mmCIF file of C-alpha atoms in Angstrom:
data_model
loop_
_atom_site.group_PDB
_atom_site.id
_atom_site.type_symbol
_atom_site.label_atom_id
_atom_site.label_comp_id
_atom_site.label_asym_id
_atom_site.label_seq_id
_atom_site.Cartn_x
_atom_site.Cartn_y
_atom_site.Cartn_z
ATOM 1 C CA MET A 864 -10.887 -5.846 5.905
ATOM 2 C CA LYS A 865 -12.883 -2.184 6.990
ATOM 3 C CA ASN A 866 -10.781 -1.148 9.795
ATOM 4 C CA ILE A 867 -7.400 -0.093 8.905
ATOM 5 C CA CYS A 868 -4.397 0.984 10.622
ATOM 6 C CA VAL A 869 -1.862 3.021 9.236
ATOM 7 C CA PHE A 870 1.345 4.326 11.554
ATOM 8 C CA CYS A 871 3.547 7.702 9.910
ATOM 9 C CA GLY A 872 5.180 10.442 10.859
ATOM 10 C CA SER A 873 4.382 13.513 12.770
ATOM 11 C CA SER A 874 6.407 15.363 10.107
ATOM 12 C CA MET A 875 6.033 15.633 6.414
ATOM 13 C CA GLY A 876 9.158 14.833 5.336
ATOM 14 C CA PHE A 877 11.330 17.366 3.013
ATOM 15 C CA ASP A 878 9.761 15.712 -0.254
ATOM 16 C CA ARG A 879 6.281 16.479 -1.571
ATOM 17 C CA ARG A 880 5.899 13.116 -2.410
ATOM 18 C CA TYR A 881 5.626 11.447 0.807
ATOM 19 C CA ALA A 882 2.272 13.337 1.373
ATOM 20 C CA GLU A 883 0.936 12.767 -2.335
ATOM 21 C CA ALA A 884 1.584 9.036 -1.192
ATOM 22 C CA ALA A 885 -0.834 9.458 1.872
ATOM 23 C CA ARG A 886 -3.578 10.834 -0.093
ATOM 24 C CA ARG A 887 -3.418 8.068 -2.930
ATOM 25 C CA LEU A 888 -3.116 5.419 -0.070
ATOM 26 C CA ALA A 889 -6.320 7.615 1.388
ATOM 27 C CA ASP A 890 -8.177 7.138 -2.085
ATOM 28 C CA VAL A 891 -7.835 3.571 -2.362
ATOM 29 C CA LEU A 892 -9.274 3.349 0.989
ATOM 30 C CA ALA A 893 -11.680 5.047 0.577
ATOM 31 C CA ASP A 894 -12.437 3.573 -2.628
ATOM 32 C CA ASN A 895 -13.060 0.115 -0.558
ATOM 33 C CA GLU A 896 -14.990 1.716 2.436
ATOM 34 C CA CYS A 897 -12.380 1.448 4.784
ATOM 35 C CA LEU A 898 -12.473 2.927 8.071
ATOM 36 C CA LEU A 899 -9.234 4.751 8.921
ATOM 37 C CA TYR A 900 -7.664 3.997 12.544
ATOM 38 C CA TYR A 901 -3.826 5.870 12.939
ATOM 39 C CA GLY A 902 -2.784 8.153 15.864
ATOM 40 C CA GLY A 903 -4.805 10.892 16.059
ATOM 41 C CA GLY A 904 -2.089 13.704 15.464
ATOM 42 C CA THR A 905 -3.121 16.888 13.187
ATOM 43 C CA VAL A 906 0.392 17.466 12.357
ATOM 44 C CA GLY A 907 2.353 15.741 9.586
ATOM 45 C CA ILE A 908 1.430 13.178 7.005
ATOM 46 C CA MET A 909 -0.635 11.666 9.948
ATOM 47 C CA LYS A 910 -3.037 14.974 9.061
ATOM 48 C CA VAL A 911 -2.681 14.529 5.225
ATOM 49 C CA ILE A 912 -3.971 10.697 5.429
ATOM 50 C CA ALA A 913 -6.591 11.442 8.524
ATOM 51 C CA ASP A 914 -8.061 14.934 5.754
ATOM 52 C CA ARG A 915 -8.066 12.946 2.931
ATOM 53 C CA MET A 916 -9.748 10.209 4.497
ATOM 54 C CA LEU A 917 -12.572 12.832 6.297
ATOM 55 C CA GLU A 918 -12.956 14.466 2.449
ATOM 56 C CA ARG A 919 -13.912 11.222 1.250
ATOM 57 C CA GLY A 920 -16.606 10.890 3.416
ATOM 58 C CA CYS A 921 -14.951 8.097 5.834
ATOM 59 C CA LYS A 922 -14.895 7.524 9.336
ATOM 60 C CA VAL A 923 -11.444 8.273 10.784
ATOM 61 C CA VAL A 924 -10.585 7.512 14.078
ATOM 62 C CA GLY A 925 -7.798 8.638 16.852
ATOM 63 C CA VAL A 926 -6.297 7.402 19.798
ATOM 64 C CA MET A 927 -3.287 9.569 21.805
ATOM 65 C CA PRO A 928 -2.061 9.559 25.073
ATOM 66 C CA ASP A 929 -3.353 12.012 26.970
ATOM 67 C CA PHE A 930 -0.167 13.610 27.441
ATOM 68 C CA LEU A 931 0.389 14.150 23.763
ATOM 69 C CA LEU A 932 -3.423 15.585 23.933
ATOM 70 C CA ASP A 933 -2.448 18.489 26.297
ATOM 71 C CA HIS A 934 0.055 19.320 23.877
ATOM 72 C CA GLU A 935 -2.671 19.906 21.839
ATOM 73 C CA ILE A 936 -1.578 18.303 18.463
ATOM 74 C CA GLY A 937 -4.890 15.774 18.618
ATOM 75 C CA HIS A 938 -7.075 15.949 15.555
ATOM 76 C CA PRO A 939 -10.269 18.142 16.325
ATOM 77 C CA GLY A 940 -12.001 17.406 13.390
ATOM 78 C CA ILE A 941 -11.775 13.747 13.321
ATOM 79 C CA THR A 942 -14.996 10.745 13.576
ATOM 80 C CA GLU A 943 -13.863 9.978 17.207
ATOM 81 C CA MET A 944 -10.569 10.365 19.293
ATOM 82 C CA ILE A 945 -9.769 7.712 21.980
ATOM 83 C CA PRO A 946 -7.459 9.779 25.140
ATOM 84 C CA THR A 947 -5.341 6.683 26.277
ATOM 85 C CA ALA A 948 -3.152 7.129 29.867
ATOM 86 C CA THR A 949 -0.006 5.183 27.857
ATOM 87 C CA MET A 950 1.495 4.322 24.595
ATOM 88 C CA ALA A 951 1.272 0.860 25.146
ATOM 89 C CA GLU A 952 -2.676 1.650 25.776
ATOM 90 C CA ARG A 953 -2.536 3.335 22.634
ATOM 91 C CA LYS A 954 -1.056 0.371 20.548
ATOM 92 C CA GLU A 955 -2.988 -2.641 22.477
ATOM 93 C CA ILE A 956 -6.086 -0.918 21.089
ATOM 94 C CA LEU A 957 -4.607 0.083 17.715
ATOM 95 C CA LEU A 958 -3.742 -3.828 17.424
ATOM 96 C CA ARG A 959 -7.170 -4.745 19.230
ATOM 97 C CA GLU A 960 -9.469 -2.895 16.670
ATOM 98 C CA SER A 961 -7.774 -2.821 13.219
ATOM 99 C CA ASP A 962 -8.015 -5.605 10.277
ATOM 100 C CA ALA A 963 -4.379 -4.739 9.112
ATOM 101 C CA PHE A 964 -1.913 -1.891 9.285
ATOM 102 C CA ILE A 965 0.216 -0.252 6.843
ATOM 103 C CA ALA A 966 3.156 1.853 8.051
ATOM 104 C CA LEU A 967 3.764 5.002 5.697
ATOM 105 C CA ALA A 968 7.252 7.070 6.030
ATOM 106 C CA GLY A 969 8.318 7.828 9.280
ATOM 107 C CA GLY A 970 10.827 7.800 12.493
ATOM 108 C CA PHE A 971 11.014 5.836 15.390
ATOM 109 C CA GLY A 972 7.533 5.780 16.556
ATOM 110 C CA THR A 973 6.810 4.686 13.332
ATOM 111 C CA LEU A 974 8.854 1.486 12.964
ATOM 112 C CA ASP A 975 8.420 0.668 16.843
ATOM 113 C CA GLU A 976 4.565 0.609 16.676
ATOM 114 C CA PHE A 977 5.193 -1.820 13.445
ATOM 115 C CA SER A 978 7.268 -3.784 14.913
ATOM 116 C CA GLU A 979 4.718 -4.725 17.597
ATOM 117 C CA VAL A 980 2.783 -5.648 15.002
ATOM 118 C CA VAL A 981 5.286 -7.839 13.237
ATOM 119 C CA VAL A 982 6.290 -9.570 16.567
ATOM 120 C CA ALA A 983 2.178 -9.529 17.428
ATOM 121 C CA ASP A 984 1.612 -11.813 14.389
ATOM 122 C CA GLN A 985 4.668 -13.620 14.639
ATOM 123 C CA LEU A 986 3.956 -14.795 17.564
ATOM 124 C CA HIS A 987 0.338 -16.035 16.748
ATOM 125 C CA LEU A 988 -1.315 -13.460 18.600
ATOM 126 C CA MET A 989 -3.203 -12.224 15.998
ATOM 127 C CA GLU A 990 -3.306 -12.964 12.301
ATOM 128 C CA LYS A 991 -3.636 -9.918 10.341
ATOM 129 C CA PRO A 992 -1.944 -8.600 6.876
ATOM 130 C CA MET A 993 0.905 -6.236 7.422
ATOM 131 C CA ALA A 994 2.334 -3.561 5.375
ATOM 132 C CA LEU A 995 5.129 -1.364 4.285
ATOM 133 C CA TYR A 996 4.050 1.184 1.643
ATOM 134 C CA ASN A 997 7.670 1.425 0.303
ATOM 135 C CA THR A 998 7.062 5.662 -1.101
ATOM 136 C CA LEU A 999 10.615 6.659 -3.270
ATOM 137 C CA GLY A 1000 12.100 3.529 -1.519
ATOM 138 C CA TYR A 1001 12.099 4.761 1.799
ATOM 139 C CA TYR A 1002 11.760 0.866 3.417
ATOM 140 C CA ASP A 1003 14.571 -0.375 1.430
ATOM 141 C CA GLY A 1004 17.039 -0.007 3.775
ATOM 142 C CA LEU A 1005 14.415 -1.980 6.256
ATOM 143 C CA VAL A 1006 14.179 -4.844 3.976
ATOM 144 C CA GLN A 1007 17.347 -5.230 3.327
ATOM 145 C CA TRP A 1008 17.908 -5.881 6.953
ATOM 146 C CA ILE A 1009 15.320 -8.396 6.925
ATOM 147 C CA ASP A 1010 16.970 -9.982 4.150
ATOM 148 C CA ARG A 1011 20.094 -10.105 5.714
ATOM 149 C CA GLY A 1012 17.723 -11.246 9.060
ATOM 150 C CA VAL A 1013 17.036 -14.622 6.700
ATOM 151 C CA ARG A 1014 20.408 -14.718 5.556
ATOM 152 C CA ASP A 1015 21.824 -15.073 8.816
ATOM 153 C CA GLY A 1016 19.083 -17.498 10.513
ATOM 154 C CA PHE A 1017 17.879 -14.835 12.490
ATOM 155 C CA ILE A 1018 14.346 -14.150 10.625
ATOM 156 C CA ARG A 1019 11.762 -16.843 9.425
ATOM 157 C CA GLN A 1020 11.876 -16.621 5.190
ATOM 158 C CA ASP A 1021 7.734 -17.643 5.689
ATOM 159 C CA HIS A 1022 7.879 -14.470 8.467
ATOM 160 C CA TYR A 1023 9.614 -12.146 5.925
ATOM 161 C CA ASN A 1024 6.875 -13.631 3.292
ATOM 162 C CA ASN A 1025 3.835 -12.551 5.352
ATOM 163 C CA LEU A 1026 5.380 -8.534 5.159
ATOM 164 C CA ILE A 1027 3.767 -6.768 2.230
ATOM 165 C CA VAL A 1028 6.100 -4.328 0.638
ATOM 166 C CA SER A 1029 4.782 -1.994 -2.481
ATOM 167 C CA ASP A 1030 5.080 1.779 -3.682
ATOM 168 C CA ASP A 1031 1.825 1.013 -5.228
ATOM 169 C CA PRO A 1032 -1.589 1.512 -2.948
ATOM 170 C CA ALA A 1033 -3.553 -0.346 -4.629
ATOM 171 C CA VAL A 1034 -1.413 -3.497 -5.607
ATOM 172 C CA LEU A 1035 -0.691 -3.459 -1.537
ATOM 173 C CA PHE A 1036 -4.297 -2.832 -0.961
ATOM 174 C CA GLY A 1037 -5.259 -5.803 -3.205
ATOM 175 C CA LYS A 1038 -1.779 -8.334 -1.463
ATOM 176 C CA MET A 1039 -3.198 -7.137 1.750
ATOM 177 C CA LYS A 1040 -6.254 -9.141 0.765
ATOM 178 C CA GLU A 1041 -5.118 -11.994 -0.072
ATOM 179 C CA TYR A 1042 -3.070 -12.299 2.989
ATOM 180 C CA LYS A 1043 -2.472 -15.673 4.864
ATOM 181 C CA PRO A 1044 -0.786 -16.030 7.600
ATOM 182 C CA VAL A 1045 2.164 -18.784 8.728
ATOM 183 C CA LYS A 1046 1.054 -20.990 11.110
ATOM 184 C CA ILE A 1047 3.168 -20.948 15.110
ATOM 185 C CA ASP A 1048 3.176 -24.458 15.114
ATOM 186 C CA LYS A 1049 5.439 -24.874 12.039
ATOM 187 C CA TRP A 1050 8.390 -22.522 13.407
ATOM 188 C CA ILE A 1051 8.415 -23.418 17.007
ATOM 189 C CA LYS A 1052 8.620 -27.231 15.664
ATOM 190 C CA ASP A 1053 11.387 -25.366 13.448
ATOM 191 C CA LEU A 1054 13.181 -23.712 16.151
ATOM 192 C CA LYS A 1055 12.976 -27.126 18.716
ATOM 193 C CA GLU A 1056 15.041 -29.333 15.558
ATOM 194 C CA GLU A 1057 17.493 -26.579 15.155
ATOM 195 C CA ARG A 1058 17.983 -26.932 19.609
ATOM 196 C CA LEU A 1059 18.649 -30.880 18.963
ATOM 197 C CA GLU A 1060 20.737 -30.252 15.711
ATOM 198 C CA LEU A 1061 22.740 -27.725 18.032
ATOM 199 C CA LYS A 1062 22.660 -30.152 21.234
ATOM 200 C CA ASP A 1063 23.897 -32.980 18.760
ATOM 201 C CA LYS A 1064 26.767 -31.614 17.739
ATOM 202 C CA SER A 1065 28.125 -30.121 20.879
#
């Protein structure tokens, strides 16, 4: 587990502790000799974690669509910048090249990217650790929504169990190394049994 992808905000947030948390995560990744994959930006939390990884002598690879590079927000100091034609291609590369994924605090883009990872894992298109770095309880609301989805039968408990959540970067990384994916045949079988139960009741 060496190529770690982070999804995070292109904004800094109003609380400096988000940036501090990003630097702490970068130190854990650097201590484990990881390579960073990220969105390629030189703004916001994206810049904070990329800069810290570079300071620690780690390789940093950015993946950014051409239309964003045209706005000159690509980080000029990273090890490698991979330009893409579309946002979809960007996500495809990040999912393919990364061994694990961590979402830091961010907005709609962060949620979109992380959701794609979760769905890809659920559909068994990949088997890679996924984590929410829950700084200041930022993802508490999302975790509550997932809890509700499990209780109401829209999210499988096994899929929820696959998701790693912690506000401690060392704990987060340790749990990611222990990740064991749920096999697709189990939950597909459950879905078929639910269908038969509904048919019997009709």
